[in-house]
CSV table of C-alpha atoms and ligand atoms in Angstrom, one decimal:
chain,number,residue,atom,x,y,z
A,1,UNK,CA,-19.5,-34.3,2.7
A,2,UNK,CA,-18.0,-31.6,0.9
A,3,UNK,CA,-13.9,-31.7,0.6
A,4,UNK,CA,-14.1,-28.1,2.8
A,5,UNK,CA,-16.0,-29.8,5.6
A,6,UNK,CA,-13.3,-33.0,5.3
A,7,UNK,CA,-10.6,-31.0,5.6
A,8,UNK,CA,-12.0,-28.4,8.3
A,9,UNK,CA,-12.5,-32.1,10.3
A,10,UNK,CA,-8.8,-32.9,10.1
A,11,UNK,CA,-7.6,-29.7,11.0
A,12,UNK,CA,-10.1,-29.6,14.4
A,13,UNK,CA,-8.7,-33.3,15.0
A,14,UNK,CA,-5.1,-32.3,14.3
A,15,UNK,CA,-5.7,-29.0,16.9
A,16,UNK,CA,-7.8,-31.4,19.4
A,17,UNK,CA,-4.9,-33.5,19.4
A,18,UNK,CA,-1.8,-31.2,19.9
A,19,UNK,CA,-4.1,-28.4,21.7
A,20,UNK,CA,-3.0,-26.2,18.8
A,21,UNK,CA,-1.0,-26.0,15.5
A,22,UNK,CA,1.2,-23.5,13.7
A,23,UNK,CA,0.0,-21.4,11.2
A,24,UNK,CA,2.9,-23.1,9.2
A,25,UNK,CA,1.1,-26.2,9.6
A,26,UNK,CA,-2.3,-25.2,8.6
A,27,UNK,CA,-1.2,-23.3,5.6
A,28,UNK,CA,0.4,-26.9,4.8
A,29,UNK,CA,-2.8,-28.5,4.8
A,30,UNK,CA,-4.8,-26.2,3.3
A,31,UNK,CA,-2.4,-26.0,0.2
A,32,UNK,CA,-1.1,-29.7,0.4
A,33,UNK,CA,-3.3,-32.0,2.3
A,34,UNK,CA,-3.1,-35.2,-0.5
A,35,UNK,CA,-7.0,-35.0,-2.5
A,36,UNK,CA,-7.5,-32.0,-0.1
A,37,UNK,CA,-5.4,-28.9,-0.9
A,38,UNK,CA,-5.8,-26.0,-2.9
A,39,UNK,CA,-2.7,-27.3,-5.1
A,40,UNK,CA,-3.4,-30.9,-4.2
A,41,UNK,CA,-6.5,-31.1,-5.7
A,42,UNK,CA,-8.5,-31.0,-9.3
A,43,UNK,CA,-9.2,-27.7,-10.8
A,44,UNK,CA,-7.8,-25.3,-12.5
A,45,UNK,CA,-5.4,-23.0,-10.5
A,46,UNK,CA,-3.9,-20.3,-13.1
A,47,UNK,CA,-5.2,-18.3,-15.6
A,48,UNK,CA,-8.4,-16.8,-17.0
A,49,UNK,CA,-10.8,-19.4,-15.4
A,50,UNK,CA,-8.2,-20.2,-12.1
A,51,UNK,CA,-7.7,-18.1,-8.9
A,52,UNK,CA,-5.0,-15.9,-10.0
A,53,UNK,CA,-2.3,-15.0,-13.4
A,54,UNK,CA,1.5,-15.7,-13.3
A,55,UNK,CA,3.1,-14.2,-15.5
A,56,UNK,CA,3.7,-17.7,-17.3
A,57,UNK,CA,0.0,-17.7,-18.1
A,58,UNK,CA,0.2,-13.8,-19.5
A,59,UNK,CA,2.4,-15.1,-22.7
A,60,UNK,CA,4.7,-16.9,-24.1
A,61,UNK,CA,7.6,-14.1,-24.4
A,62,UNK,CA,8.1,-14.5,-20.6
A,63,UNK,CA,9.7,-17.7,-20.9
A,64,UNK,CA,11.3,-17.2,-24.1
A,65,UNK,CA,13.0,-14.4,-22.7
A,66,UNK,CA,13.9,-16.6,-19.9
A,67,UNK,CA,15.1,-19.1,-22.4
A,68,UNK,CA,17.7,-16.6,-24.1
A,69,UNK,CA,19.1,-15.9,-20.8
A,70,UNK,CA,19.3,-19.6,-20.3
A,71,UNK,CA,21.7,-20.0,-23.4
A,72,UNK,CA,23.8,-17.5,-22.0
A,73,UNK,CA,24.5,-19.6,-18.9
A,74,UNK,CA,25.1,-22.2,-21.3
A,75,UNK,CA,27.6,-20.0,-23.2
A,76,UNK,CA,29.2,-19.1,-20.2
A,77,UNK,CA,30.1,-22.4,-18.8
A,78,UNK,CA,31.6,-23.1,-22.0
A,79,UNK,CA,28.8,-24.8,-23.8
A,80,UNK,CA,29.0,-28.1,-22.1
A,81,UNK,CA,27.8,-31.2,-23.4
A,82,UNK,CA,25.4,-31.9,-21.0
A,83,UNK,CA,23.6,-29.2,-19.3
A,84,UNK,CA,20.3,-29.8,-17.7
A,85,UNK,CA,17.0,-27.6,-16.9
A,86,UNK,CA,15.6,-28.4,-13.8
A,87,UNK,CA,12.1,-26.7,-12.8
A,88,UNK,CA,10.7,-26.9,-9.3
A,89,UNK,CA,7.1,-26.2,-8.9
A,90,UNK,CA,6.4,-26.9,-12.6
A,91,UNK,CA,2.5,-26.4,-12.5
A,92,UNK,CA,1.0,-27.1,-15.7
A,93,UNK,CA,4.6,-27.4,-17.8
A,94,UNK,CA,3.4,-23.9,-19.9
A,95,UNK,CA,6.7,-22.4,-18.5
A,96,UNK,CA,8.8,-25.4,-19.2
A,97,UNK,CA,7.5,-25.7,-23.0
A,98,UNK,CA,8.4,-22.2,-23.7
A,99,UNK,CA,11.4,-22.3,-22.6
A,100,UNK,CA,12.2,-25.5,-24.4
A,101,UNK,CA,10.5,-24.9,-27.7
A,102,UNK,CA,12.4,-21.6,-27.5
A,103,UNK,CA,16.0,-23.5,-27.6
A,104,UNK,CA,14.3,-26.5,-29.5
A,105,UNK,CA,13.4,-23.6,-32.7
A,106,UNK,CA,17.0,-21.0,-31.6
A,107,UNK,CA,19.8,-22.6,-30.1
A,108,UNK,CA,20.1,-26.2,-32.0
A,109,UNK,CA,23.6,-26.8,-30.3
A,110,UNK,CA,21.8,-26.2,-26.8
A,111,UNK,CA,18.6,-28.2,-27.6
A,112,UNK,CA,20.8,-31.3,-28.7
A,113,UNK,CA,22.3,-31.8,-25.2
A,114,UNK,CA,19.3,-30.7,-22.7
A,115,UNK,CA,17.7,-32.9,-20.5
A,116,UNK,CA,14.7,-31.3,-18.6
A,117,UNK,CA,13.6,-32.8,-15.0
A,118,UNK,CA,10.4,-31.1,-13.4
A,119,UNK,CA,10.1,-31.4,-9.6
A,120,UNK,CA,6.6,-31.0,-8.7
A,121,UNK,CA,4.8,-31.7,-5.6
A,122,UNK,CA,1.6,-32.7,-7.0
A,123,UNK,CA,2.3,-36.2,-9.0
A,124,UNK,CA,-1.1,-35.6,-10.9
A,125,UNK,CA,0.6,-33.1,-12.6
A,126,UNK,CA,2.6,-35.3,-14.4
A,127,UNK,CA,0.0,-36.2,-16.4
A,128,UNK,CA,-0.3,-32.3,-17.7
A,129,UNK,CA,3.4,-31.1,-18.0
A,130,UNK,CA,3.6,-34.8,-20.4
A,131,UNK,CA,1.0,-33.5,-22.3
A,132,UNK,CA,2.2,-29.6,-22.4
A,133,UNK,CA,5.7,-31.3,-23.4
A,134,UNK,CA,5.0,-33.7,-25.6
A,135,UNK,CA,6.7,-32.4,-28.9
A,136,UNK,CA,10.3,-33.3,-26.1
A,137,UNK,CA,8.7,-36.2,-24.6
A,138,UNK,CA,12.7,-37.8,-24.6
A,139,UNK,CA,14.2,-35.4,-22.7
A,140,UNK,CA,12.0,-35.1,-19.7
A,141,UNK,CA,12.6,-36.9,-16.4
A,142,UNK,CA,10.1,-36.3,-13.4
A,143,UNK,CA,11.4,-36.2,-9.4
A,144,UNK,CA,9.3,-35.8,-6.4
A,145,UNK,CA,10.5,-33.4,-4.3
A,146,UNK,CA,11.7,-35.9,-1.4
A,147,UNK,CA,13.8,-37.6,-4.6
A,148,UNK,CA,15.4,-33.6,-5.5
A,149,UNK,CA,16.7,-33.4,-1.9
A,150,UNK,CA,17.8,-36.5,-1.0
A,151,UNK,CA,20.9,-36.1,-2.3
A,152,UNK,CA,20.8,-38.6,-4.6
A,153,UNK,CA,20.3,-35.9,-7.7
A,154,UNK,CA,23.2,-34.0,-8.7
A,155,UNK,CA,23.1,-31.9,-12.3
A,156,UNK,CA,25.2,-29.0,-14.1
A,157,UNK,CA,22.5,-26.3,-15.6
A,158,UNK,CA,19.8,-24.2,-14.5
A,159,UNK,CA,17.3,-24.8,-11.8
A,160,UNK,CA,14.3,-22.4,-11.8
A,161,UNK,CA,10.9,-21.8,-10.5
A,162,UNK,CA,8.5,-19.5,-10.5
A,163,UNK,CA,6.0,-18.9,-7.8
A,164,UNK,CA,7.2,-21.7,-5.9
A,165,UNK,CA,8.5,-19.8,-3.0
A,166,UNK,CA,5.6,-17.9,-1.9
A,167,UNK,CA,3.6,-21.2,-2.0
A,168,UNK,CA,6.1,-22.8,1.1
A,169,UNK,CA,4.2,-22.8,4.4
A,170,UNK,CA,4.8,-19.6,6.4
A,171,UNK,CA,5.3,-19.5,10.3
A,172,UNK,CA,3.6,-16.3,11.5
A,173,UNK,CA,4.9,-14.2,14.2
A,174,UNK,CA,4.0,-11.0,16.5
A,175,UNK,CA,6.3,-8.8,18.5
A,176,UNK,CA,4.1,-8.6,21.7
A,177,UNK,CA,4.8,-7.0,25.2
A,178,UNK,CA,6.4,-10.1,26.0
A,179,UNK,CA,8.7,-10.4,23.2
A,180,UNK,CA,8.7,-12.2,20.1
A,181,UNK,CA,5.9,-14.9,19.8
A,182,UNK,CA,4.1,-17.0,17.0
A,183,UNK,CA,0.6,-16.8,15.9
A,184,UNK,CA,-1.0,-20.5,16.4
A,185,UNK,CA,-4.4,-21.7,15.1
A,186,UNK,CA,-7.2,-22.9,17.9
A,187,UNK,CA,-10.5,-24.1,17.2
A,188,UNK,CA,-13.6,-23.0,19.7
A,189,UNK,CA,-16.6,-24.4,18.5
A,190,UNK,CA,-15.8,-25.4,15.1
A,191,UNK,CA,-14.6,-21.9,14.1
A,192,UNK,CA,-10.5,-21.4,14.0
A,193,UNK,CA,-8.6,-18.6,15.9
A,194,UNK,CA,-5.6,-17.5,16.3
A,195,UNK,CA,-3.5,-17.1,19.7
A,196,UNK,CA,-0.5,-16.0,20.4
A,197,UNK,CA,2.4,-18.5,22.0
A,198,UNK,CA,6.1,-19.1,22.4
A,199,UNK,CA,8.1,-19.6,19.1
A,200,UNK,CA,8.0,-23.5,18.1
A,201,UNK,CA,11.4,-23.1,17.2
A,202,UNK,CA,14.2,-21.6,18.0
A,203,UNK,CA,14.9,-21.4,13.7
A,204,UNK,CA,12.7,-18.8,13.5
A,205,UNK,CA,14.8,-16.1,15.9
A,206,UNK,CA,17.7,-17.4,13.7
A,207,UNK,CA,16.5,-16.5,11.1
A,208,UNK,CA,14.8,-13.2,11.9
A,209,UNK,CA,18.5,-12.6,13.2
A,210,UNK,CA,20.7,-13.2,10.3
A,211,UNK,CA,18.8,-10.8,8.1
A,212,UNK,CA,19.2,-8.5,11.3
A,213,UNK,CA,15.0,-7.8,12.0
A,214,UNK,CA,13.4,-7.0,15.1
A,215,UNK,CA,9.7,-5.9,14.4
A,216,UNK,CA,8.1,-3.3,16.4
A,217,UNK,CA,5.6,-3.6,19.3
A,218,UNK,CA,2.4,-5.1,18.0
A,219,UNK,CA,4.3,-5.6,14.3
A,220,UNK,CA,3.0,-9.4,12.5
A,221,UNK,CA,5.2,-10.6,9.9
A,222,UNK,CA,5.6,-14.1,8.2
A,223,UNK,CA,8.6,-16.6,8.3
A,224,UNK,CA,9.5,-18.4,5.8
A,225,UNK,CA,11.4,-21.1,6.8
A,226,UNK,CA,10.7,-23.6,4.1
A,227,UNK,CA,12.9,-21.5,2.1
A,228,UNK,CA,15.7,-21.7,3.1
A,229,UNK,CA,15.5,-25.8,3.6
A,230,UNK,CA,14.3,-25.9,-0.3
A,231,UNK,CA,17.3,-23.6,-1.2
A,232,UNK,CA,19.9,-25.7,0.8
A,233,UNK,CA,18.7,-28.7,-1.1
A,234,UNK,CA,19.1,-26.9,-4.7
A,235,UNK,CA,22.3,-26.3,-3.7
A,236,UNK,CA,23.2,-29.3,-3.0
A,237,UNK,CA,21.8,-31.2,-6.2
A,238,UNK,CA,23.4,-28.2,-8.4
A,239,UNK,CA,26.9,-29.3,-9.2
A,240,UNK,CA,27.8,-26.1,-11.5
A,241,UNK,CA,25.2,-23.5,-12.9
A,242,UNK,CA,22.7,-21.4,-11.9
A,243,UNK,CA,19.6,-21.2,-9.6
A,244,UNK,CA,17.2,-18.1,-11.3
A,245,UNK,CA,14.1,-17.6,-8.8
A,246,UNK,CA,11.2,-15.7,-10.0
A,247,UNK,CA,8.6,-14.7,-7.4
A,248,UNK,CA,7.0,-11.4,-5.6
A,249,UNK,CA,8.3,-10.4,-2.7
A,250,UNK,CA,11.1,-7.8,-1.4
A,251,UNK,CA,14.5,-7.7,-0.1
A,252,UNK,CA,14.1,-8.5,4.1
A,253,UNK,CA,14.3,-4.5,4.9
A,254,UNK,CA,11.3,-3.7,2.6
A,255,UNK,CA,9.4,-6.9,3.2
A,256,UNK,CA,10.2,-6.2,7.6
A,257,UNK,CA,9.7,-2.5,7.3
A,258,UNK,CA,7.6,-1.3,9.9
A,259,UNK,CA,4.4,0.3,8.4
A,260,UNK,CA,3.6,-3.3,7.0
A,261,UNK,CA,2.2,-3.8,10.3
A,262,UNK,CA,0.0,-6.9,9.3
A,263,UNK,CA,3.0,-9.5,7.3
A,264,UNK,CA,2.1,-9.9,3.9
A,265,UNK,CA,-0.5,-13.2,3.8
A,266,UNK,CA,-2.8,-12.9,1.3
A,267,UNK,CA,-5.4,-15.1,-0.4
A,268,UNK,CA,-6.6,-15.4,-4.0
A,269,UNK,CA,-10.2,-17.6,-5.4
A,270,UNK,CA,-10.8,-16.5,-8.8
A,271,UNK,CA,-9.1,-13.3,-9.4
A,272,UNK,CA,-10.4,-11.8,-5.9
A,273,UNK,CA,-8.2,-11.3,-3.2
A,274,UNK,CA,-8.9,-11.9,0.0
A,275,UNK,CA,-7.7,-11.5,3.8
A,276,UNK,CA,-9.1,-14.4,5.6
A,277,UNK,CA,-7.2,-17.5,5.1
A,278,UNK,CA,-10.0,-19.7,7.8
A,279,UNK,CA,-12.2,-20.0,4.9
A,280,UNK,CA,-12.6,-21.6,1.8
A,281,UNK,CA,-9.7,-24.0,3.3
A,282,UNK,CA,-8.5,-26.0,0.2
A,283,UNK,CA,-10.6,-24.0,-2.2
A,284,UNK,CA,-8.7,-20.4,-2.0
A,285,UNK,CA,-4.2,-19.7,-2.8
A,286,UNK,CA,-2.9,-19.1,0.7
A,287,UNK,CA,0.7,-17.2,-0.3
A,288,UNK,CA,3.1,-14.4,1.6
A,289,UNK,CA,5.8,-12.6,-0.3
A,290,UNK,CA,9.4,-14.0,-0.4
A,291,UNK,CA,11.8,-12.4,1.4
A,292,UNK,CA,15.1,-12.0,-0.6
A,293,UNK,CA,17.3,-11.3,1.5
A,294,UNK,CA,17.7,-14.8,3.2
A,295,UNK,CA,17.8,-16.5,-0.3
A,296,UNK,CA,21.0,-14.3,-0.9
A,297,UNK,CA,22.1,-15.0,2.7
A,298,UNK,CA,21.7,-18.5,2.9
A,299,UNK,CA,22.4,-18.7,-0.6
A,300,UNK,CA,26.6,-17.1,0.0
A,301,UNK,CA,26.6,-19.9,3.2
A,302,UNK,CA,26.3,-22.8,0.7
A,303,UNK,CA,28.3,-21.4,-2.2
A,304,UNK,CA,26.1,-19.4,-4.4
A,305,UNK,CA,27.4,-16.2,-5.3
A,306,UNK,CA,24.4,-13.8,-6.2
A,307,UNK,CA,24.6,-12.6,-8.9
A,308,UNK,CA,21.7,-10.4,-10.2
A,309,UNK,CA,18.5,-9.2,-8.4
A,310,UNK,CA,16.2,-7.0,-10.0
A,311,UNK,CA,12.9,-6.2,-10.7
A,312,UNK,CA,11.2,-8.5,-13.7
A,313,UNK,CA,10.6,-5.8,-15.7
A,314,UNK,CA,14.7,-4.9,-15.5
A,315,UNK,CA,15.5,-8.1,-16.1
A,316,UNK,CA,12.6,-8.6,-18.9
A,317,UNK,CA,14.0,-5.6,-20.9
A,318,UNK,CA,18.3,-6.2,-20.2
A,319,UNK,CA,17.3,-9.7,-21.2
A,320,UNK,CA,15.8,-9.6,-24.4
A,321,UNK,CA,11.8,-8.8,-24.4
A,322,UNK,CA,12.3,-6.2,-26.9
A,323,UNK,CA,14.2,-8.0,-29.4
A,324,UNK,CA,11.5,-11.0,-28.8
A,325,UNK,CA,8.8,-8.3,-29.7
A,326,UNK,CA,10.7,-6.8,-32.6
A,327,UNK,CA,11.0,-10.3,-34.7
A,328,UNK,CA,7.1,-10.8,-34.2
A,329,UNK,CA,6.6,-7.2,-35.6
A,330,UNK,CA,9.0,-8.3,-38.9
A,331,UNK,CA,7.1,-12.4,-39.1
A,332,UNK,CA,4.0,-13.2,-40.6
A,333,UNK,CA,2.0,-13.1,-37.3
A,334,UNK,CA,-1.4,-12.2,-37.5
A,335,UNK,CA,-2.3,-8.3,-36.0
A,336,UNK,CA,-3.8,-10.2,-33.8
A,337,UNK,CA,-1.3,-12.1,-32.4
A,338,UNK,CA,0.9,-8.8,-32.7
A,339,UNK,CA,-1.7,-7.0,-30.4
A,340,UNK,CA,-1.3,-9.3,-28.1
A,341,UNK,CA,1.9,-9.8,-27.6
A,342,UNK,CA,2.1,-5.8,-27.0
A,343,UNK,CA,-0.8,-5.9,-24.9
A,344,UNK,CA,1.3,-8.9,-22.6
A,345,UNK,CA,4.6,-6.6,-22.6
A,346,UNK,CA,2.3,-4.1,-21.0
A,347,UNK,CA,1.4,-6.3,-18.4
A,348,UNK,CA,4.4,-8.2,-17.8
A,349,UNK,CA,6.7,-4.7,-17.3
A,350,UNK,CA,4.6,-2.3,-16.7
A,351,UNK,CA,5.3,-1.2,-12.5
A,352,UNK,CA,1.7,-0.1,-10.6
A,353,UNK,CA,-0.7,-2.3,-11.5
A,354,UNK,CA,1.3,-4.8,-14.2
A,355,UNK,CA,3.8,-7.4,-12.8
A,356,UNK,CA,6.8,-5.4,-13.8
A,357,UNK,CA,7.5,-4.0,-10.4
A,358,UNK,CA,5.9,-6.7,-8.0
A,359,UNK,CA,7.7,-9.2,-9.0
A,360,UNK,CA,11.5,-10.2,-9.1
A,361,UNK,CA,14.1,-12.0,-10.2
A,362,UNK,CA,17.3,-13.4,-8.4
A,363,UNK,CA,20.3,-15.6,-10.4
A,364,UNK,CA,22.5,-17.6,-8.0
A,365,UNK,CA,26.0,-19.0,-9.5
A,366,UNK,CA,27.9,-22.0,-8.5
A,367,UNK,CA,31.2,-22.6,-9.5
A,368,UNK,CA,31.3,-20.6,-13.0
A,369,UNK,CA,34.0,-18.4,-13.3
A,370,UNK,CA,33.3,-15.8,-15.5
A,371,UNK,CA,29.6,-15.2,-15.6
A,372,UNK,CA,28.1,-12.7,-17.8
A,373,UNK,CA,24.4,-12.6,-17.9
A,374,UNK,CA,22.2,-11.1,-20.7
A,375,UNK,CA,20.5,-9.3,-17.9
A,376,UNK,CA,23.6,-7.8,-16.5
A,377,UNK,CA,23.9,-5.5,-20.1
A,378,UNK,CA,23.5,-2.0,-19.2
A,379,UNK,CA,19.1,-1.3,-20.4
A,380,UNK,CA,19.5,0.5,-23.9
A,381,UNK,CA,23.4,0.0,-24.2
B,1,LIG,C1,2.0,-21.0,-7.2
B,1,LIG,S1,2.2,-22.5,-8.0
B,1,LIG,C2,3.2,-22.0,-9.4
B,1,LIG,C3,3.0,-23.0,-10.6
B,1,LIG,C4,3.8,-22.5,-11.8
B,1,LIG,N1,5.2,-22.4,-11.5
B,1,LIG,C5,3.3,-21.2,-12.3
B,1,LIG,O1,3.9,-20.2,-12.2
B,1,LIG,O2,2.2,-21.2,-12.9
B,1,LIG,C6,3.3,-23.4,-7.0
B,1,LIG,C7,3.6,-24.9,-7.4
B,1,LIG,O3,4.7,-25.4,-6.6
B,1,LIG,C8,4.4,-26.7,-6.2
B,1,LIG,N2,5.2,-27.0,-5.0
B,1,LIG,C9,5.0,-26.7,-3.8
B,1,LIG,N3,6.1,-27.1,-3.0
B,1,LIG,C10,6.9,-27.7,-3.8
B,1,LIG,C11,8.2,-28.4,-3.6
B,1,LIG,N4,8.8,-28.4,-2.4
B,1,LIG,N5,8.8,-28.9,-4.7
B,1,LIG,C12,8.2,-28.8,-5.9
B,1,LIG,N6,7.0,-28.2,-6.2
B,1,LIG,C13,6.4,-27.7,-5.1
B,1,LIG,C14,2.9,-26.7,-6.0
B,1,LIG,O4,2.3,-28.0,-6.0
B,1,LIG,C15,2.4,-25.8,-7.2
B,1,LIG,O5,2.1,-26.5,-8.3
């Protein structure tokens, strides 16, 4: 039996059990179902021969430039003696080894007092990211995600992820003639639909309502209320720092606005995208963009002040990606390498079509007084 069929079984017993589930839940299984799920089982995910690129996977200078700004928090909360990376949704590690060998190779007095812990849902991973960070092997801790938010964890630094949002499970909803009502998944005859219902929560009026969205007649839109819960818990474990989120999406009145009339759900099996998320289930990246707005709202009722929100490609260039490109041009890299690296900066700033636009960044402070990010410099002055 192939693992599509297995998992098409559960989700028919799961519906045949509870008459039907949220879309919520069946973009859980599909993504996380242990053996079963797209990230929850073998194969490679990202990059050339996966489903889709980050921009982890497009070059190194990403997270290098990332690594420069993570010296500044450093600086700014007065170069502490222990100050701790934490990444959530580490993938592979590539993201984490940049970073480090970055500070390992620039900022000694940095590099002598990290610790790194990678949260990862997947424990197979682990395996991967040891590998990828070998060359730090003492420094790295591993947590499960259940370990992150128990409470238990507590750390000074910088917690980061990218991509990890748009991967949470989504509740979908539909402003109908009847109000405001969630789309469910059905089976008839071994083939899913979708019907409409009453919300399965009351969170997710909430939390249409603190961002202050009411979709027109006949509008769908995702809810993300994962992200909130996952934000509430990096709060909690982040004693003093920063939380810096990297991820596509919008701030609520872009992502809400009403000529996006069909929510923003996509799906992505080797570099093709595709609208149907009933097929392929566990084989193709189920994701919808991350809305902003409640990560800064939430964010101010736990005690994060936001700080900066920007496109990637602002933040790439007030951060540091030219002076990362300008000591390659003066090494002894190969024109190869050189081409390359101009070739990535193309792709990793350029807006329409490159990642520079799609994709942004948001840092979140906790308790650091005077907080002045490399990204906060004026572009060109
Ligand atoms: C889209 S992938 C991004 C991977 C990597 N950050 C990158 O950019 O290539 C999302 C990752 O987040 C992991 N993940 C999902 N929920 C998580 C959670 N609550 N805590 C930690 N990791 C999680 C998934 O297993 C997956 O590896």
């Amino acid at each position: 039996m192939s693992e599509d069929s297995t998992l098409r079984d559960i989700l028919d017993q799961r519906i045949a059990q509870q008459g039907r589930i949220t879309f919520a839940d069946f973009m859980a299984a599909c993504l996380y179902e242990p053996g079963l799920g797209y990230y929850t089982s073998p194969g490679r995910k990202v990059g050339a021969e996966g489903d889709f690129y980050t921009s982890i996977s497009v070059h190194a200078a990403f997270g290098r430039v990332i690594a420069r700004e993570m010296a500044q928090m450093w600086r700014c909360m007065g170069s502490p003696a222990q100050f701790t990376l934490v990444e959530c949704g580490a993938g592979n590690g590539r993201l984490a080894c940049d970073i480090i060998d970055y500070l390992a190779e620039r900022e000694p007095g940095l590099y002598g007092n990290l610790c790194l812990a990678l949260v990862e849902k997947e424990p197979s991973l682990e395996s991967a990211q040891g590998e990828m960070l070998a060359a730090h092997a003492g420094k790295i801790t591993w947590l499960s995600p259940d370990e992150f938010g128990s409470g238990r964890f507590s750390f000074s630094g910088c917690l980061y992820s990218n991509e990890l949002i748009d991967a949470l499970p989504v509740h979908r909803v539909e402003m109908t003639a009847d109000g405001l009502q969630e789309i469910y998944v059905t089976s008839n005859d071994g083939e899913f639909r979708e019907e409409n219902g009453p919300l399965s929560t009351p969170d997710i009026k909430a939390y249409l309502e603190r961002i202050s969205i009411e979709l027109r007649p006949g509008q769908q839109a995702e809810v993300n209320l994962s992200a909130p819960v996952w934000l509430a818990s990096a709060s909690k474990a982040l004693h003093k720092g920063f939380i810096l989120t990297i991820d596509y999406g919008f701030p609520a009145a872009e992502l809400f606005a009403p000529h996006r009339t069909r929510g923003t759900l996509m799906c992505y099996h080797r570099h093709q995208t595709e609208e149907n998320p009933y097929i392929r289930l566990g084989q193709q990246d189920i994701t919808a963009h991350v809305d902003f707005t409640t990560l800064m709202k939430c964010g101010e009722g736990l005690g994060l002040r936001s700080e900066w929100f920007g496109e990637q490609y602002r933040f790439l260039l007030s951060a540091g990606i030219i002076e990362e490109i300008e000591e390659v041009e003066r090494s002894s890299a190969t024109d190869e390498q050189k081409l390359k690296l101009r070739l990535a900066l193309k792709k990793l700033i350029m807006p329409e079509g490159g990642m520079g636009d799609t994709f942004r960044l948001l840092i979140q402070s906790k308790g650091v007084e005077s907080v002045r990010l490399l990204c906060q410099r004026r572009i060109g002055g």
